[in-house]
mmCIF file of C-alpha atoms in Angstrom:
data_model
loop_
_atom_site.group_PDB
_atom_site.id
_atom_site.type_symbol
_atom_site.label_atom_id
_atom_site.label_comp_id
_atom_site.label_asym_id
_atom_site.label_seq_id
_atom_site.Cartn_x
_atom_site.Cartn_y
_atom_site.Cartn_z
ATOM 1 C CA MET A 16 -175.912 -32.618 77.716
ATOM 2 C CA ARG A 17 -178.108 -32.694 74.618
ATOM 3 C CA GLU A 18 -181.814 -32.798 75.320
ATOM 4 C CA PRO A 19 -183.613 -35.236 72.976
ATOM 5 C CA ALA A 20 -186.641 -32.963 72.568
ATOM 6 C CA THR A 21 -184.587 -30.127 71.050
ATOM 7 C CA PHE A 22 -184.339 -32.049 67.765
ATOM 8 C CA LEU A 23 -188.124 -32.175 67.546
ATOM 9 C CA ALA A 24 -188.222 -28.408 68.091
ATOM 10 C CA SER A 25 -185.627 -27.960 65.312
ATOM 11 C CA ALA A 26 -187.656 -30.205 63.006
ATOM 12 C CA ALA A 27 -190.860 -28.236 63.750
ATOM 13 C CA PHE A 28 -189.102 -24.931 62.979
ATOM 14 C CA THR A 29 -187.535 -26.382 59.791
ATOM 15 C CA ILE A 30 -190.799 -27.839 58.482
ATOM 16 C CA PHE A 31 -192.694 -24.631 59.226
ATOM 17 C CA THR A 32 -190.134 -22.464 57.381
ATOM 18 C CA THR A 33 -189.756 -24.932 54.489
ATOM 19 C CA GLY A 34 -193.539 -25.285 54.180
ATOM 20 C CA CYS A 35 -193.965 -21.484 54.081
ATOM 21 C CA THR A 36 -191.230 -21.282 51.402
ATOM 22 C CA ILE A 37 -192.961 -23.991 49.317
ATOM 23 C CA ILE A 38 -196.303 -22.181 49.471
ATOM 24 C CA ALA A 39 -194.690 -18.781 48.849
ATOM 25 C CA HIS A 40 -192.687 -19.978 45.814
ATOM 26 C CA GLU A 41 -195.884 -21.305 44.302
ATOM 27 C CA LEU A 42 -197.539 -17.916 44.699
ATOM 28 C CA SER A 43 -194.583 -15.715 43.808
ATOM 29 C CA ALA A 44 -192.792 -16.109 40.478
ATOM 30 C CA ASP A 45 -189.920 -13.953 41.760
ATOM 31 C CA LEU A 46 -189.196 -16.271 44.675
ATOM 32 C CA ARG A 47 -189.428 -19.297 42.378
ATOM 33 C CA GLY A 48 -186.982 -17.626 39.999
ATOM 34 C CA LEU A 49 -184.625 -16.896 42.870
ATOM 35 C CA LEU A 50 -184.749 -20.545 44.018
ATOM 36 C CA VAL A 51 -184.068 -21.731 40.465
ATOM 37 C CA ALA A 52 -181.145 -19.318 40.189
ATOM 38 C CA VAL A 53 -179.496 -20.642 43.375
ATOM 39 C CA THR A 54 -179.060 -24.314 42.391
ATOM 40 C CA GLY A 55 -180.560 -24.637 38.918
ATOM 41 C CA HIS A 56 -183.802 -26.254 40.158
ATOM 42 C CA HIS A 57 -186.334 -24.970 42.693
ATOM 43 C CA TRP A 58 -186.724 -28.438 44.286
ATOM 44 C CA LEU A 59 -182.971 -28.713 44.917
ATOM 45 C CA SER A 60 -182.925 -25.261 46.511
ATOM 46 C CA VAL A 61 -185.868 -26.074 48.812
ATOM 47 C CA SER A 62 -184.200 -29.389 49.758
ATOM 48 C CA ALA A 63 -180.900 -27.639 50.518
ATOM 49 C CA LEU A 64 -182.737 -24.965 52.515
ATOM 50 C CA ALA A 65 -184.499 -27.619 54.628
ATOM 51 C CA ALA A 66 -181.229 -29.449 55.344
ATOM 52 C CA ALA A 67 -179.404 -26.215 56.221
ATOM 53 C CA LEU A 68 -182.234 -25.002 58.464
ATOM 54 C CA PHE A 69 -182.372 -28.271 60.377
ATOM 55 C CA VAL A 70 -178.621 -28.384 60.983
ATOM 56 C CA THR A 71 -178.448 -24.680 61.963
ATOM 57 C CA SER A 72 -181.454 -24.726 64.289
ATOM 58 C CA SER A 73 -180.276 -27.990 65.932
ATOM 59 C CA LEU A 74 -176.823 -26.519 66.590
ATOM 60 C CA LEU A 75 -178.350 -23.274 67.848
ATOM 61 C CA LEU A 76 -180.694 -25.045 70.243
ATOM 62 C CA ALA A 77 -177.995 -27.464 71.422
ATOM 63 C CA GLY A 78 -175.576 -24.595 72.041
ATOM 64 C CA SER A 79 -177.769 -22.071 73.815
ATOM 65 C CA GLU A 80 -179.445 -22.858 77.107
ATOM 66 C CA SER A 81 -181.330 -19.561 77.158
ATOM 67 C CA ILE A 82 -183.014 -20.282 73.791
ATOM 68 C CA ARG A 83 -183.879 -23.772 74.992
ATOM 69 C CA ARG A 84 -185.406 -22.353 78.178
ATOM 70 C CA THR A 85 -187.342 -19.636 76.335
ATOM 71 C CA LEU A 86 -188.798 -22.130 73.831
ATOM 72 C CA LYS A 87 -189.331 -24.834 76.475
ATOM 73 C CA ALA A 88 -187.315 -26.981 74.051
ATOM 74 C CA GLU A 89 -186.880 -29.699 76.689
ATOM 75 C CA ASP A 90 -190.594 -30.434 76.855
ATOM 76 C CA ILE A 91 -190.873 -33.500 74.628
ATOM 77 C CA ALA A 92 -194.653 -33.796 74.921
ATOM 78 C CA LEU A 93 -195.096 -30.181 73.797
ATOM 79 C CA TRP A 94 -192.684 -30.363 70.855
ATOM 80 C CA SER A 95 -193.861 -33.725 69.556
ATOM 81 C CA ARG A 96 -197.386 -32.259 69.342
ATOM 82 C CA VAL A 97 -196.102 -29.036 67.752
ATOM 83 C CA LEU A 98 -194.140 -31.060 65.172
ATOM 84 C CA MET A 99 -197.193 -33.158 64.339
ATOM 85 C CA ALA A 100 -199.442 -30.106 64.059
ATOM 86 C CA VAL A 101 -196.949 -28.169 61.900
ATOM 87 C CA THR A 102 -196.384 -31.164 59.583
ATOM 88 C CA MET A 103 -200.112 -31.814 59.120
ATOM 89 C CA PHE A 104 -200.868 -28.113 58.639
ATOM 90 C CA MET A 105 -198.097 -27.662 56.057
ATOM 91 C CA THR A 106 -198.983 -30.904 54.215
ATOM 92 C CA LEU A 107 -202.619 -29.837 53.928
ATOM 93 C CA GLY A 108 -201.523 -26.292 53.057
ATOM 94 C CA CYS A 109 -199.369 -27.527 50.147
ATOM 95 C CA LEU A 110 -202.149 -29.815 48.897
ATOM 96 C CA MET A 111 -204.634 -26.949 49.088
ATOM 97 C CA VAL A 112 -202.377 -24.504 47.224
ATOM 98 C CA TYR A 113 -201.786 -26.960 44.364
ATOM 99 C CA THR A 114 -205.489 -27.868 44.219
ATOM 100 C CA ILE A 115 -206.523 -24.186 44.043
ATOM 101 C CA HIS A 116 -203.816 -23.589 41.453
ATOM 102 C CA TYR A 117 -205.147 -26.480 39.340
ATOM 103 C CA ILE A 118 -208.810 -25.456 39.664
ATOM 104 C CA SER A 119 -208.069 -21.836 38.810
ATOM 105 C CA GLY A 120 -206.231 -23.057 35.686
ATOM 106 C CA MET B 30 -206.750 -78.649 64.420
ATOM 107 C CA PRO B 31 -209.378 -75.802 64.470
ATOM 108 C CA ASP B 32 -206.620 -73.350 63.440
ATOM 109 C CA ILE B 33 -205.687 -75.508 60.435
ATOM 110 C CA ILE B 34 -209.350 -75.794 59.385
ATOM 111 C CA ALA B 35 -209.764 -72.012 59.755
ATOM 112 C CA GLY B 36 -206.605 -71.495 57.668
ATOM 113 C CA LEU B 37 -207.836 -73.839 54.929
ATOM 114 C CA ALA B 38 -211.250 -72.113 54.918
ATOM 115 C CA LEU B 39 -209.489 -68.742 54.560
ATOM 116 C CA LEU B 40 -207.409 -70.126 51.686
ATOM 117 C CA LEU B 41 -210.582 -71.371 50.006
ATOM 118 C CA VAL B 42 -212.188 -67.931 50.318
ATOM 119 C CA ILE B 43 -209.100 -66.214 48.832
ATOM 120 C CA SER B 44 -208.970 -68.763 45.987
ATOM 121 C CA GLY B 45 -212.682 -68.100 45.342
ATOM 122 C CA ILE B 46 -212.024 -64.353 45.170
ATOM 123 C CA ALA B 47 -209.089 -65.055 42.828
ATOM 124 C CA ALA B 48 -211.376 -67.093 40.566
ATOM 125 C CA ILE B 49 -213.907 -64.233 40.382
ATOM 126 C CA TYR B 50 -211.484 -61.307 40.071
ATOM 127 C CA HIS B 51 -208.779 -63.172 38.127
ATOM 128 C CA GLN B 52 -208.016 -60.176 35.873
ATOM 129 C CA SER B 53 -207.344 -57.766 38.716
ATOM 130 C CA TRP B 54 -203.828 -57.456 40.139
ATOM 131 C CA THR B 55 -205.234 -54.904 42.633
ATOM 132 C CA VAL B 56 -207.044 -57.629 44.605
ATOM 133 C CA HIS B 57 -203.830 -59.718 44.528
ATOM 134 C CA ALA B 58 -202.048 -56.665 45.975
ATOM 135 C CA ILE B 59 -204.700 -56.246 48.704
ATOM 136 C CA VAL B 60 -204.299 -59.917 49.722
ATOM 137 C CA ALA B 61 -200.487 -59.412 49.815
ATOM 138 C CA VAL B 62 -200.801 -56.261 51.946
ATOM 139 C CA ILE B 63 -203.031 -58.132 54.439
ATOM 140 C CA ALA B 64 -200.354 -60.878 54.499
ATOM 141 C CA LEU B 65 -197.732 -58.199 55.220
ATOM 142 C CA ALA B 66 -199.772 -56.776 58.125
ATOM 143 C CA LEU B 67 -200.193 -60.314 59.521
ATOM 144 C CA ALA B 68 -196.438 -60.993 59.126
ATOM 145 C CA ILE B 69 -195.667 -57.883 61.204
ATOM 146 C CA TYR B 70 -198.237 -58.942 63.811
ATOM 147 C CA ALA B 71 -196.792 -62.480 63.887
ATOM 148 C CA SER B 72 -193.256 -61.075 64.367
ATOM 149 C CA ALA B 73 -194.505 -58.842 67.200
ATOM 150 C CA THR B 74 -196.233 -61.709 69.007
ATOM 151 C CA GLY B 75 -193.130 -63.871 68.442
ATOM 152 C CA ALA B 76 -191.011 -61.142 70.070
ATOM 153 C CA MET B 77 -193.506 -61.052 72.968
ATOM 154 C CA LEU B 78 -193.159 -64.822 73.407
ATOM 155 C CA LYS B 79 -189.379 -64.484 73.729
ATOM 156 C CA GLY B 80 -189.720 -61.450 76.035
ATOM 157 C CA ARG B 81 -188.023 -59.091 73.577
ATOM 158 C CA ILE B 82 -191.003 -56.792 73.844
ATOM 159 C CA LYS B 83 -193.525 -56.758 76.674
ATOM 160 C CA GLY B 84 -196.795 -58.474 75.845
ATOM 161 C CA SER B 85 -200.183 -57.352 77.116
ATOM 162 C CA SER B 86 -202.163 -60.429 76.090
ATOM 163 C CA THR B 87 -202.339 -63.414 78.446
ATOM 164 C CA ASP B 88 -202.183 -66.156 75.812
ATOM 165 C CA VAL B 89 -199.587 -64.893 73.357
ATOM 166 C CA PHE B 90 -198.658 -68.371 72.141
ATOM 167 C CA TRP B 91 -202.236 -69.097 71.039
ATOM 168 C CA LEU B 92 -202.398 -65.699 69.301
ATOM 169 C CA HIS B 93 -199.018 -66.222 67.580
ATOM 170 C CA ARG B 94 -200.042 -69.640 66.279
ATOM 171 C CA ARG B 95 -203.446 -68.437 65.021
ATOM 172 C CA ILE B 96 -201.899 -65.418 63.255
ATOM 173 C CA GLY B 97 -199.198 -67.673 61.774
ATOM 174 C CA VAL B 98 -201.778 -70.012 60.238
ATOM 175 C CA SER B 99 -203.825 -67.077 58.863
ATOM 176 C CA LEU B 100 -200.613 -65.567 57.467
ATOM 177 C CA GLY B 101 -199.835 -68.883 55.752
ATOM 178 C CA ALA B 102 -203.321 -68.860 54.180
ATOM 179 C CA PHE B 103 -202.896 -65.285 52.923
ATOM 180 C CA VAL B 104 -199.377 -65.915 51.561
ATOM 181 C CA LEU B 105 -200.463 -69.086 49.776
ATOM 182 C CA GLY B 106 -203.652 -67.365 48.576
ATOM 183 C CA SER B 107 -201.656 -64.410 47.261
ATOM 184 C CA ILE B 108 -199.274 -66.740 45.418
ATOM 185 C CA ILE B 109 -202.130 -68.760 43.888
ATOM 186 C CA TYR B 110 -203.648 -65.431 42.845
ATOM 187 C CA GLY B 111 -200.360 -64.314 41.288
ATOM 188 C CA ILE B 112 -199.949 -67.591 39.393
ATOM 189 C CA TRP B 113 -203.523 -67.281 38.145
ATOM 190 C CA ILE B 114 -202.878 -63.780 36.791
ATOM 191 C CA ARG B 115 -199.652 -64.926 35.074
ATOM 192 C CA LEU B 116 -201.469 -67.874 33.475
ATOM 193 C CA GLN B 117 -204.206 -65.534 32.168
ATOM 194 C CA HIS B 118 -201.505 -63.627 30.305
ATOM 195 C CA ALA B 119 -199.747 -66.868 29.289
ATOM 196 C CA ASP B 120 -196.557 -65.612 30.975
ATOM 197 C CA PRO B 121 -193.929 -67.982 32.454
ATOM 198 C CA ILE B 122 -194.571 -68.050 36.220
ATOM 199 C CA LEU B 123 -191.035 -67.713 37.563
ATOM 200 C CA SER B 124 -189.599 -65.437 34.891
ATOM 201 C CA SER B 125 -189.785 -62.304 37.084
ATOM 202 C CA VAL B 126 -187.974 -61.359 40.305
ATOM 203 C CA HIS B 127 -191.431 -60.740 41.823
ATOM 204 C CA GLY B 128 -192.403 -64.362 41.147
ATOM 205 C CA ARG B 129 -189.091 -65.735 42.451
ATOM 206 C CA LEU B 130 -189.385 -63.678 45.637
ATOM 207 C CA GLY B 131 -192.931 -65.033 46.008
ATOM 208 C CA LEU B 132 -191.548 -68.564 45.827
ATOM 209 C CA ILE B 133 -188.922 -67.721 48.494
ATOM 210 C CA ILE B 134 -191.700 -66.341 50.738
ATOM 211 C CA LEU B 135 -193.761 -69.498 50.197
ATOM 212 C CA ILE B 136 -190.802 -71.762 51.104
ATOM 213 C CA GLY B 137 -190.122 -69.597 54.162
ATOM 214 C CA MET B 138 -193.779 -69.815 55.202
ATOM 215 C CA VAL B 139 -193.804 -73.623 54.854
ATOM 216 C CA LEU B 140 -190.623 -73.819 56.972
ATOM 217 C CA GLN B 141 -192.293 -71.605 59.577
ATOM 218 C CA ILE B 142 -195.682 -73.286 59.823
ATOM 219 C CA VAL B 143 -195.257 -77.019 59.142
ATOM 220 C CA PRO B 144 -192.600 -77.822 61.803
ATOM 221 C CA SER B 145 -194.424 -75.598 64.317
ATOM 222 C CA LEU B 146 -197.618 -77.608 63.870
ATOM 223 C CA VAL B 147 -195.998 -81.044 63.564
ATOM 224 C CA LYS B 148 -193.032 -81.050 65.972
ATOM 225 C CA LYS B 149 -193.653 -81.221 69.707
ATOM 226 C CA ASP B 150 -190.112 -80.299 70.785
ATOM 227 C CA ARG B 151 -189.207 -77.091 68.942
ATOM 228 C CA THR B 152 -186.028 -76.227 70.883
ATOM 229 C CA ALA B 153 -183.566 -76.983 68.074
ATOM 230 C CA TYR B 154 -185.751 -75.257 65.535
ATOM 231 C CA ARG B 155 -186.320 -71.941 67.393
ATOM 232 C CA GLY B 156 -183.272 -70.114 65.978
ATOM 233 C CA LEU B 157 -184.293 -70.647 62.348
ATOM 234 C CA HIS B 158 -187.943 -69.882 63.193
ATOM 235 C CA MET B 159 -186.907 -66.549 64.738
ATOM 236 C CA VAL B 160 -184.609 -65.518 61.830
ATOM 237 C CA LEU B 161 -187.237 -66.446 59.220
ATOM 238 C CA GLY B 162 -189.932 -64.708 61.273
ATOM 239 C CA TYR B 163 -188.053 -61.387 61.211
ATOM 240 C CA LEU B 164 -186.927 -61.767 57.582
ATOM 241 C CA LEU B 165 -190.366 -62.519 56.151
ATOM 242 C CA PRO B 166 -191.924 -59.037 56.670
ATOM 243 C CA ALA B 167 -188.879 -57.415 55.012
ATOM 244 C CA ILE B 168 -189.010 -59.786 52.004
ATOM 245 C CA LEU B 169 -192.787 -59.274 51.806
ATOM 246 C CA VAL B 170 -192.276 -55.485 51.709
ATOM 247 C CA ILE B 171 -189.705 -55.800 48.892
ATOM 248 C CA ASP B 172 -191.904 -58.210 46.942
ATOM 249 C CA SER B 173 -195.037 -56.068 47.434
ATOM 250 C CA ALA B 174 -193.201 -52.925 46.254
ATOM 251 C CA TRP B 175 -191.827 -54.883 43.282
ATOM 252 C CA GLY B 176 -195.283 -56.225 42.421
ATOM 253 C CA LEU B 177 -196.860 -52.779 42.723
ATOM 254 C CA HIS B 178 -194.147 -51.383 40.492
ATOM 255 C CA ILE B 179 -194.806 -54.005 37.778
ATOM 256 C CA GLY B 180 -198.585 -53.622 38.145
ATOM 257 C CA VAL B 181 -198.506 -49.842 37.770
ATOM 258 C CA LEU B 182 -195.699 -49.333 35.255
ATOM 259 C CA SER B 183 -195.785 -52.625 33.261
ATOM 260 C CA GLU B 184 -191.970 -52.355 33.092
ATOM 261 C CA THR B 185 -189.034 -52.148 35.504
ATOM 262 C CA LYS B 186 -187.422 -48.779 36.204
ATOM 263 C CA TYR B 187 -184.737 -49.687 38.714
ATOM 264 C CA LEU B 188 -184.311 -46.225 40.243
ATOM 265 C CA VAL B 189 -188.061 -45.853 40.855
ATOM 266 C CA LEU B 190 -188.120 -49.423 42.172
ATOM 267 C CA ALA B 191 -185.263 -48.706 44.614
ATOM 268 C CA HIS B 192 -187.123 -45.539 45.662
ATOM 269 C CA SER B 193 -190.345 -47.412 46.472
ATOM 270 C CA ILE B 194 -188.609 -50.412 48.117
ATOM 271 C CA SER B 195 -186.679 -47.985 50.359
ATOM 272 C CA GLY B 196 -189.981 -46.341 51.309
ATOM 273 C CA GLY B 197 -191.541 -49.714 52.126
ATOM 274 C CA LEU B 198 -188.588 -50.783 54.278
ATOM 275 C CA ALA B 199 -188.536 -47.375 56.013
ATOM 276 C CA ALA B 200 -192.233 -47.862 56.842
ATOM 277 C CA LEU B 201 -191.328 -51.236 58.362
ATOM 278 C CA ALA B 202 -188.575 -49.571 60.443
ATOM 279 C CA PHE B 203 -191.103 -46.988 61.724
ATOM 280 C CA VAL B 204 -193.462 -49.830 62.714
ATOM 281 C CA TRP B 205 -190.524 -51.424 64.576
ATOM 282 C CA ILE B 206 -189.920 -48.165 66.506
ATOM 283 C CA ILE B 207 -193.634 -47.945 67.379
ATOM 284 C CA LEU B 208 -193.593 -51.529 68.710
ATOM 285 C CA GLU B 209 -190.448 -50.924 70.796
ATOM 286 C CA THR B 210 -192.002 -47.848 72.405
ATOM 287 C CA MET B 211 -195.394 -49.480 72.966
ATOM 288 C CA TYR B 212 -193.878 -52.536 74.657
ATOM 289 C CA PRO B 213 -190.642 -51.323 76.276
ATOM 290 C CA THR B 214 -187.992 -53.695 77.623
ATOM 291 C CA GLU B 215 -184.389 -53.357 78.796
ATOM 292 C CA MET B 216 -182.933 -53.821 75.311
ATOM 293 C CA GLY B 217 -185.744 -51.912 73.583
ATOM 294 C CA LEU B 218 -183.985 -48.553 73.376
ATOM 295 C CA GLY B 219 -180.946 -50.070 71.616
ATOM 296 C CA ARG B 220 -183.153 -51.771 69.051
ATOM 297 C CA ALA B 221 -185.244 -48.612 68.559
ATOM 298 C CA ARG B 222 -181.967 -46.766 67.820
ATOM 299 C CA ILE B 223 -181.028 -49.331 65.161
ATOM 300 C CA ALA B 224 -184.517 -49.097 63.627
ATOM 301 C CA SER B 225 -184.403 -45.282 63.609
ATOM 302 C CA PHE B 226 -180.943 -45.213 61.981
ATOM 303 C CA ALA B 227 -182.180 -47.676 59.356
ATOM 304 C CA ALA B 228 -185.282 -45.541 58.753
ATOM 305 C CA SER B 229 -183.190 -42.360 58.376
ATOM 306 C CA LEU B 230 -180.748 -44.038 55.996
ATOM 307 C CA LEU B 231 -183.541 -45.475 53.849
ATOM 308 C CA VAL B 232 -185.481 -42.219 53.766
ATOM 309 C CA ILE B 233 -182.446 -40.032 53.004
ATOM 310 C CA ALA B 234 -180.507 -42.290 50.598
ATOM 311 C CA GLY B 235 -183.236 -44.443 49.097
ATOM 312 C CA CYS B 236 -186.153 -42.032 48.994
ATOM 313 C CA TRP B 237 -184.747 -38.495 49.019
ATOM 314 C CA ILE B 238 -181.569 -38.863 46.934
ATOM 315 C CA ALA B 239 -182.667 -41.689 44.585
ATOM 316 C CA GLY B 240 -186.188 -40.240 44.199
ATOM 317 C CA GLY B 241 -184.822 -36.722 43.736
ATOM 318 C CA TYR B 242 -182.316 -37.883 41.106
ATOM 319 C CA ASN B 243 -185.078 -39.653 39.179
ATOM 320 C CA TYR B 244 -187.327 -36.595 39.486
ATOM 321 C CA LEU B 245 -184.630 -34.254 38.156
ATOM 322 C CA THR B 246 -183.278 -36.480 35.377
ATOM 323 C CA ASP B 247 -186.193 -38.598 34.091
ATOM 324 C CA TYR B 248 -189.547 -37.458 35.459
ATOM 325 C CA GLY B 249 -189.439 -33.837 34.273
ATOM 326 C CA SER B 250 -188.391 -34.627 30.719
ATOM 327 C CA ASN B 251 -190.252 -37.905 30.053
ATOM 328 C CA VAL B 252 -193.106 -38.607 32.473
ATOM 329 C CA LYS B 253 -194.402 -35.100 33.274
ATOM 330 C CA PRO B 254 -195.141 -34.137 29.632
ATOM 331 C CA ALA B 255 -196.945 -37.481 29.144
ATOM 332 C CA ILE B 256 -199.123 -36.896 32.225
ATOM 333 C CA LEU B 257 -199.947 -33.320 31.209
ATOM 334 C CA ALA B 258 -200.887 -34.457 27.700
ATOM 335 C CA GLY B 259 -202.929 -37.406 28.992
ATOM 336 C CA GLY B 260 -206.323 -37.664 30.623
ATOM 337 C CA TYR B 261 -205.174 -37.079 34.199
ATOM 338 C CA PRO B 262 -203.167 -33.817 34.295
ATOM 339 C CA TRP B 263 -204.193 -33.339 37.958
ATOM 340 C CA ALA B 264 -201.954 -36.312 38.816
ATOM 341 C CA HIS B 265 -198.967 -34.063 38.139
ATOM 342 C CA GLN B 266 -200.417 -30.644 38.888
ATOM 343 C CA ILE B 267 -201.834 -31.570 42.287
ATOM 344 C CA LEU B 268 -200.418 -34.906 43.465
ATOM 345 C CA MET B 269 -196.860 -34.825 42.124
ATOM 346 C CA GLU B 270 -196.380 -31.140 42.897
ATOM 347 C CA ALA B 271 -197.559 -31.738 46.476
ATOM 348 C CA LYS B 272 -195.605 -35.008 46.785
ATOM 349 C CA GLU B 273 -192.271 -33.627 45.634
ATOM 350 C CA HIS B 274 -192.491 -30.785 48.158
ATOM 351 C CA VAL B 275 -194.198 -32.451 51.136
ATOM 352 C CA PHE B 276 -191.685 -35.264 50.767
ATOM 353 C CA ILE B 277 -188.912 -32.893 51.918
ATOM 354 C CA PHE B 278 -190.495 -32.973 55.417
ATOM 355 C CA LEU B 279 -189.926 -36.715 55.742
ATOM 356 C CA PRO B 280 -186.083 -36.844 55.980
ATOM 357 C CA ILE B 281 -186.237 -34.021 58.552
ATOM 358 C CA ILE B 282 -188.760 -35.965 60.652
ATOM 359 C CA ALA B 283 -186.786 -39.232 60.314
ATOM 360 C CA LEU B 284 -183.542 -37.517 61.263
ATOM 361 C CA SER B 285 -185.055 -35.690 64.245
ATOM 362 C CA LEU B 286 -186.582 -38.972 65.423
ATOM 363 C CA SER B 287 -183.197 -40.731 65.123
ATOM 364 C CA LEU B 288 -181.408 -37.986 67.062
ATOM 365 C CA THR B 289 -184.127 -37.888 69.728
ATOM 366 C CA ILE B 290 -183.837 -41.644 70.293
ATOM 367 C CA TYR B 291 -180.011 -41.501 70.121
ATOM 368 C CA TYR B 292 -179.779 -38.908 72.917
ATOM 369 C CA LEU B 293 -182.408 -40.615 75.066
ATOM 370 C CA ASP B 294 -181.103 -42.601 78.044
ATOM 371 C CA ASP B 295 -182.408 -45.926 79.340
ATOM 372 C CA ASP B 296 -183.951 -44.393 82.477
ATOM 373 C CA ARG B 297 -186.119 -41.943 80.613
ATOM 374 C CA PHE B 298 -187.034 -44.507 77.937
ATOM 375 C CA ALA B 299 -188.084 -47.125 80.470
ATOM 376 C CA GLY B 300 -189.342 -44.841 83.253
ATOM 377 C CA ASP B 301 -190.945 -41.832 81.602
ATOM 378 C CA ARG B 302 -194.019 -42.579 79.571
ATOM 379 C CA ARG B 303 -194.048 -39.095 77.968
ATOM 380 C CA TYR B 304 -190.838 -39.829 76.044
ATOM 381 C CA ARG B 305 -192.060 -43.149 74.669
ATOM 382 C CA ARG B 306 -195.406 -41.601 73.748
ATOM 383 C CA ALA B 307 -193.761 -38.699 71.923
ATOM 384 C CA ILE B 308 -191.482 -41.066 69.959
ATOM 385 C CA ALA B 309 -194.425 -43.332 69.080
ATOM 386 C CA GLU B 310 -196.480 -40.334 67.901
ATOM 387 C CA ILE B 311 -193.709 -39.017 65.660
ATOM 388 C CA ALA B 312 -193.011 -42.522 64.283
ATOM 389 C CA CYS B 313 -196.758 -42.929 63.548
ATOM 390 C CA MET B 314 -196.788 -39.599 61.706
ATOM 391 C CA ALA B 315 -193.686 -40.561 59.703
ATOM 392 C CA LEU B 316 -195.331 -43.893 58.833
ATOM 393 C CA LEU B 317 -198.492 -42.110 57.654
ATOM 394 C CA LEU B 318 -196.422 -39.725 55.525
ATOM 395 C CA VAL B 319 -194.534 -42.654 53.929
ATOM 396 C CA LEU B 320 -197.840 -44.379 53.125
ATOM 397 C CA LEU B 321 -199.270 -41.135 51.715
ATOM 398 C CA MET B 322 -196.184 -40.698 49.507
ATOM 399 C CA PHE B 323 -196.519 -44.331 48.404
ATOM 400 C CA LEU B 324 -200.158 -43.828 47.405
ATOM 401 C CA MET B 325 -199.450 -40.538 45.610
ATOM 402 C CA GLY B 326 -196.442 -42.104 43.829
ATOM 403 C CA ALA B 327 -198.543 -45.059 42.634
ATOM 404 C CA ILE B 328 -201.253 -42.744 41.238
ATOM 405 C CA VAL B 329 -198.683 -40.505 39.511
ATOM 406 C CA SER B 330 -196.872 -43.547 38.032
ATOM 407 C CA LYS B 331 -200.158 -44.971 36.759
ATOM 408 C CA ALA B 332 -201.095 -41.627 35.171
ATOM 409 C CA GLY B 333 -197.621 -41.422 33.612
ATOM 410 C CA ASN B 334 -197.877 -44.944 32.228
ATOM 411 C CA THR B 335 -201.349 -44.252 30.800
ATOM 412 C CA GLY B 336 -200.066 -41.043 29.209
ATOM 413 C CA LEU B 337 -197.009 -42.765 27.698
ATOM 414 C CA GLU B 338 -199.141 -45.589 26.258
ATOM 415 C CA ALA B 339 -201.620 -43.145 24.645
#
């Protein structure tokens, strides 16, 4: 049986990893170059990465009971809060990085 | 009678504001957004009256009627405002899709309010009242997005328009999910599933793919250089850069919400408050993100338009 909360856990993991990649590619020209080289545009690569991460982590969590138990992936109250916190943190993080980038010229 | 007088007074106030700020489409947009919020509230109280969602208020009928009359005043006020603006520019009133949609909304509003106030036996009329009641918020969203698009860009870019209309309708679907979880009934889970699928489809196809295509094909080569050369380079360097990346979170959230609701069973939806609360929280966050993207998009479009005109 698929536990509804596992998809929120997958989303939290995906957004955290994608958010870190976004911030990192803004700070590192090498990573940005690598992302451009993969699909031709960094935005497309980040989009594809997010989609792939969500599908993979959802399948992994749905398939393994031990991972679900370790992460308490069935606790919907916990994972909804984690997802909200991660999303807000990463949104503010991205805004801050671009603001600092703009101010520093 | 007091409701009608209150509605007419409200209409008078809006017309007065229109007379003072007749050059500003922003105030027209604010009046339309208030009308949209009232339309959603009226639909929710209508659903409570029919028992589709559980109501907490004791006199829902009174509330529904009062909101309906206020909504009528705001819709009529918004249309008068729109006509006023068009006349200032000596433009034909019904030449645009925005104007024609406004007329459809006005006709719909008249069909909603007048028979409800005049007829005592509304049994035969309830079906049409219900259909129009649920259709009006959706048409209002489309018309508001269309109006905002014209106001900001002064021209019609259909891909950008489809992108913003999809966002507006997705926001409406998230509101629907929030209402179903706040006031749960037997059929609520099924309807929340439909709303979540609609939200996912709109966010992925309308916002992600259409918006992404526009960003890759038009924005980078035409709009971005104009913004950077104009007076508001921060609109691209901060807002658009953040928007294009933060936006990627939204389809993931919409999809996870859809899957969570899809795999939820009736017992847990109806019996366990934690599940409904979690869904409502995630839907609220998705709604806030959509509204944030909408605001950022409007500012970026305005900066792009200013840059292109310069």
